[in-house]
Amino acid sequence: MHVKAAFLLIAFGLPFSSLAANEPVTCSGEQITVQAREADLGAQICHAATRIRTELSECGLQQTRPLTIKIVDELSHQIGNCLAWFDCDQDTIRLINPSRYRTVIEADSPYAALPGDVLLENALTHELVHALVYHTAAGREIALVDHEYILSLIH
């Protein structure tokens, strides 16, 4: 059974996942591709993802195959609404466009007080950890609770 992990934010409601037509940006090393409508955002995500991946490799988590990061306007997951999630079947991380945070996060949510750059950095880090745990496991099943335990150690 494959794990589909999500950075959950139950505090807001989103009905469907959507992705506009995006031009992919290939990050350095050609192992991460970002699809974002805004070129600046694509470059920002590339830079952050490459830096975070390097930091995670120091913890023993290795990327073994290409990853795609898709910036979307809306996102819903089978286990709840979220800002981001890693789909292990497609080696894809989907992230809500940070420009949409104030729209999708309820005003009374604890997340509403956090700056957008902090939310983005944490959501991206969280999902990259899920992806790299999955890659590092090399086919061995790792329970979602163990993913979250590893995340708690890294965060």
mmCIF file of N, CA and C in Angstrom, residues 86-144:
data_model
loop_
_atom_site.group_PDB
_atom_site.id
_atom_site.type_symbol
_atom_site.label_atom_id
_atom_site.label_comp_id
_atom_site.label_asym_id
_atom_site.label_seq_id
_atom_site.Cartn_x
_atom_site.Cartn_y
_atom_site.Cartn_z
ATOM 1 N N PHE A 86 2.063 15.089 -0.942
ATOM 2 C CA PHE A 86 2.940 14.313 -1.803
ATOM 3 C C PHE A 86 2.188 13.092 -2.298
ATOM 4 N N ASP A 87 2.161 12.917 -3.609
ATOM 5 C CA ASP A 87 1.542 11.759 -4.240
ATOM 6 C C ASP A 87 2.669 10.808 -4.640
ATOM 7 N N CYS A 88 2.808 9.722 -3.882
ATOM 8 C CA CYS A 88 3.923 8.799 -4.126
ATOM 9 C C CYS A 88 3.747 8.027 -5.436
ATOM 10 N N ASP A 89 2.527 7.872 -5.903
ATOM 11 C CA ASP A 89 2.311 7.154 -7.166
ATOM 12 C C ASP A 89 2.842 7.947 -8.365
ATOM 13 N N GLN A 90 2.849 9.266 -8.233
ATOM 14 C CA GLN A 90 3.285 10.118 -9.340
ATOM 15 C C GLN A 90 4.568 10.889 -9.028
ATOM 16 N N ASP A 91 5.155 10.655 -7.845
ATOM 17 C CA ASP A 91 6.331 11.424 -7.409
ATOM 18 C C ASP A 91 6.088 12.916 -7.615
ATOM 19 N N THR A 92 4.934 13.375 -7.120
ATOM 20 C CA THR A 92 4.511 14.759 -7.310
ATOM 21 C C THR A 92 4.098 15.376 -5.986
ATOM 22 N N ILE A 93 4.602 16.575 -5.748
ATOM 23 C CA ILE A 93 4.159 17.379 -4.609
ATOM 24 C C ILE A 93 3.266 18.471 -5.174
ATOM 25 N N ARG A 94 2.090 18.608 -4.596
ATOM 26 C CA ARG A 94 1.183 19.690 -4.977
ATOM 27 C C ARG A 94 1.162 20.700 -3.831
ATOM 28 N N LEU A 95 1.366 21.962 -4.165
ATOM 29 C CA LEU A 95 1.363 23.044 -3.183
ATOM 30 C C LEU A 95 0.340 24.089 -3.581
ATOM 31 N N ILE A 96 -0.438 24.546 -2.610
ATOM 32 C CA ILE A 96 -1.331 25.674 -2.866
ATOM 33 C C ILE A 96 -0.471 26.900 -3.175
ATOM 34 N N ASN A 97 -0.865 27.663 -4.176
ATOM 35 C CA ASN A 97 -0.164 28.902 -4.496
ATOM 36 C C ASN A 97 -0.206 29.805 -3.262
ATOM 37 N N PRO A 98 0.955 30.275 -2.792
ATOM 38 C CA PRO A 98 0.976 31.116 -1.593
ATOM 39 C C PRO A 98 0.110 32.364 -1.697
ATOM 40 N N SER A 99 -0.141 32.849 -2.903
ATOM 41 C CA SER A 99 -1.007 34.014 -3.064
ATOM 42 C C SER A 99 -2.445 33.699 -2.662
ATOM 43 N N ARG A 100 -2.775 32.430 -2.538
ATOM 44 C CA ARG A 100 -4.134 31.999 -2.184
ATOM 45 C C ARG A 100 -4.300 31.709 -0.690
ATOM 46 N N TYR A 101 -3.215 31.751 0.086
ATOM 47 C CA TYR A 101 -3.304 31.386 1.504
ATOM 48 C C TYR A 101 -4.381 32.179 2.241
ATOM 49 N N ARG A 102 -4.418 33.477 2.063
ATOM 50 C CA ARG A 102 -5.386 34.302 2.803
ATOM 51 C C ARG A 102 -6.822 34.005 2.376
ATOM 52 N N THR A 103 -6.991 33.429 1.212
ATOM 53 C CA THR A 103 -8.319 33.054 0.731
ATOM 54 C C THR A 103 -8.741 31.700 1.268
ATOM 55 N N VAL A 104 -7.817 30.755 1.348
ATOM 56 C CA VAL A 104 -8.179 29.382 1.703
ATOM 57 C C VAL A 104 -8.065 29.067 3.190
ATOM 58 N N ILE A 105 -7.351 29.887 3.938
ATOM 59 C CA ILE A 105 -7.212 29.645 5.379
ATOM 60 C C ILE A 105 -8.229 30.503 6.111
ATOM 61 N N GLU A 106 -9.033 29.858 6.917
ATOM 62 C CA GLU A 106 -10.049 30.577 7.697
ATOM 63 C C GLU A 106 -9.377 31.602 8.610
ATOM 64 N N ALA A 107 -10.018 32.771 8.772
ATOM 65 C CA ALA A 107 -9.443 33.865 9.556
ATOM 66 C C ALA A 107 -9.177 33.481 11.004
ATOM 67 N N ASP A 108 -9.976 32.568 11.572
ATOM 68 C CA ASP A 108 -9.786 32.177 12.976
ATOM 69 C C ASP A 108 -8.873 30.962 13.140
ATOM 70 N N SER A 109 -8.285 30.491 12.060
ATOM 71 C CA SER A 109 -7.356 29.372 12.114
ATOM 72 C C SER A 109 -6.023 29.825 12.698
ATOM 73 N N PRO A 110 -5.345 28.976 13.474
ATOM 74 C CA PRO A 110 -4.012 29.337 13.972
ATOM 75 C C PRO A 110 -3.029 29.611 12.830
ATOM 76 N N TYR A 111 -3.266 29.004 11.677
ATOM 77 C CA TYR A 111 -2.392 29.201 10.527
ATOM 78 C C TYR A 111 -2.524 30.608 9.941
ATOM 79 N N ALA A 112 -3.653 31.252 10.170
ATOM 80 C CA ALA A 112 -3.902 32.572 9.594
ATOM 81 C C ALA A 112 -2.910 33.616 10.096
ATOM 82 N N ALA A 113 -2.378 33.427 11.289
ATOM 83 C CA ALA A 113 -1.441 34.393 11.869
ATOM 84 C C ALA A 113 -0.018 34.209 11.352
ATOM 85 N N LEU A 114 0.249 33.109 10.681
ATOM 86 C CA LEU A 114 1.610 32.841 10.208
ATOM 87 C C LEU A 114 1.870 33.551 8.880
ATOM 88 N N PRO A 115 3.074 34.096 8.711
ATOM 89 C CA PRO A 115 3.408 34.720 7.424
ATOM 90 C C PRO A 115 3.402 33.690 6.297
ATOM 91 N N GLY A 116 3.037 34.128 5.089
ATOM 92 C CA GLY A 116 2.952 33.238 3.942
ATOM 93 C C GLY A 116 4.259 32.532 3.633
ATOM 94 N N ASP A 117 5.390 33.228 3.789
ATOM 95 C CA ASP A 117 6.675 32.590 3.488
ATOM 96 C C ASP A 117 6.986 31.467 4.473
ATOM 97 N N VAL A 118 6.539 31.609 5.717
ATOM 98 C CA VAL A 118 6.730 30.554 6.722
ATOM 99 C C VAL A 118 5.863 29.344 6.382
ATOM 100 N N LEU A 119 4.607 29.595 6.012
ATOM 101 C CA LEU A 119 3.715 28.501 5.612
ATOM 102 C C LEU A 119 4.273 27.754 4.405
ATOM 103 N N LEU A 120 4.734 28.503 3.405
ATOM 104 C CA LEU A 120 5.275 27.884 2.196
ATOM 105 C C LEU A 120 6.507 27.042 2.514
ATOM 106 N N GLU A 121 7.442 27.590 3.244
ATOM 107 C CA GLU A 121 8.675 26.875 3.593
ATOM 108 C C GLU A 121 8.357 25.593 4.361
ATOM 109 N N ASN A 122 7.435 25.676 5.316
ATOM 110 C CA ASN A 122 7.101 24.499 6.111
ATOM 111 C C ASN A 122 6.334 23.462 5.317
ATOM 112 N N ALA A 123 5.398 23.900 4.480
ATOM 113 C CA ALA A 123 4.645 22.945 3.655
ATOM 114 C C ALA A 123 5.576 22.235 2.683
ATOM 115 N N LEU A 124 6.475 22.996 2.051
ATOM 116 C CA LEU A 124 7.422 22.400 1.104
ATOM 117 C C LEU A 124 8.373 21.437 1.812
ATOM 118 N N THR A 125 8.908 21.842 2.951
ATOM 119 C CA THR A 125 9.798 20.964 3.723
ATOM 120 C C THR A 125 9.074 19.695 4.124
ATOM 121 N N HIS A 126 7.863 19.847 4.632
ATOM 122 C CA HIS A 126 7.070 18.704 5.092
ATOM 123 C C HIS A 126 6.885 17.687 3.970
ATOM 124 N N GLU A 127 6.468 18.165 2.803
ATOM 125 C CA GLU A 127 6.203 17.249 1.703
ATOM 126 C C GLU A 127 7.488 16.674 1.104
ATOM 127 N N LEU A 128 8.562 17.456 1.090
ATOM 128 C CA LEU A 128 9.843 16.903 0.630
ATOM 129 C C LEU A 128 10.330 15.799 1.559
ATOM 130 N N VAL A 129 10.104 15.947 2.863
ATOM 131 C CA VAL A 129 10.465 14.867 3.789
ATOM 132 C C VAL A 129 9.667 13.612 3.440
ATOM 133 N N HIS A 130 8.362 13.748 3.237
ATOM 134 C CA HIS A 130 7.560 12.576 2.846
ATOM 135 C C HIS A 130 8.121 11.940 1.581
ATOM 136 N N ALA A 131 8.419 12.769 0.575
ATOM 137 C CA ALA A 131 8.933 12.248 -0.697
ATOM 138 C C ALA A 131 10.261 11.531 -0.505
ATOM 139 N N LEU A 132 11.171 12.128 0.245
ATOM 140 C CA LEU A 132 12.500 11.542 0.399
ATOM 141 C C LEU A 132 12.502 10.338 1.335
ATOM 142 N N VAL A 133 11.592 10.301 2.307
ATOM 143 C CA VAL A 133 11.432 9.080 3.111
ATOM 144 C C VAL A 133 10.974 7.956 2.194
ATOM 145 N N TYR A 134 10.018 8.258 1.347
ATOM 146 C CA TYR A 134 9.518 7.271 0.388
ATOM 147 C C TYR A 134 10.634 6.799 -0.539
ATOM 148 N N HIS A 135 11.418 7.722 -1.058
ATOM 149 C CA HIS A 135 12.530 7.359 -1.930
ATOM 150 C C HIS A 135 13.578 6.538 -1.183
ATOM 151 N N THR A 136 13.951 6.992 -0.004
ATOM 152 C CA THR A 136 14.994 6.325 0.778
ATOM 153 C C THR A 136 14.563 4.918 1.184
ATOM 154 N N ALA A 137 13.268 4.713 1.387
ATOM 155 C CA ALA A 137 12.755 3.398 1.788
ATOM 156 C C ALA A 137 12.922 2.362 0.684
ATOM 157 N N ALA A 138 13.104 2.810 -0.535
ATOM 158 C CA ALA A 138 13.384 1.925 -1.680
ATOM 159 C C ALA A 138 12.422 0.733 -1.762
ATOM 160 N N GLY A 139 11.121 1.041 -1.677
ATOM 161 C CA GLY A 139 10.125 -0.011 -1.831
ATOM 162 C C GLY A 139 9.623 -0.616 -0.530
ATOM 163 N N ARG A 140 10.338 -0.406 0.560
ATOM 164 C CA ARG A 140 9.848 -0.898 1.862
ATOM 165 C C ARG A 140 8.725 0.018 2.325
ATOM 166 N N GLU A 141 7.670 -0.574 2.853
ATOM 167 C CA GLU A 141 6.548 0.227 3.321
ATOM 168 C C GLU A 141 6.918 0.895 4.644
ATOM 169 N N ILE A 142 6.699 2.193 4.709
ATOM 170 C CA ILE A 142 6.922 2.978 5.922
ATOM 171 C C ILE A 142 5.562 3.546 6.319
ATOM 172 N N ALA A 143 5.119 3.233 7.520
ATOM 173 C CA ALA A 143 3.810 3.698 7.984
ATOM 174 C C ALA A 143 3.785 5.223 8.055
ATOM 175 N N LEU A 144 2.613 5.803 7.781
ATOM 176 C CA LEU A 144 2.463 7.254 7.822
ATOM 177 C C LEU A 144 2.884 7.810 9.183
#
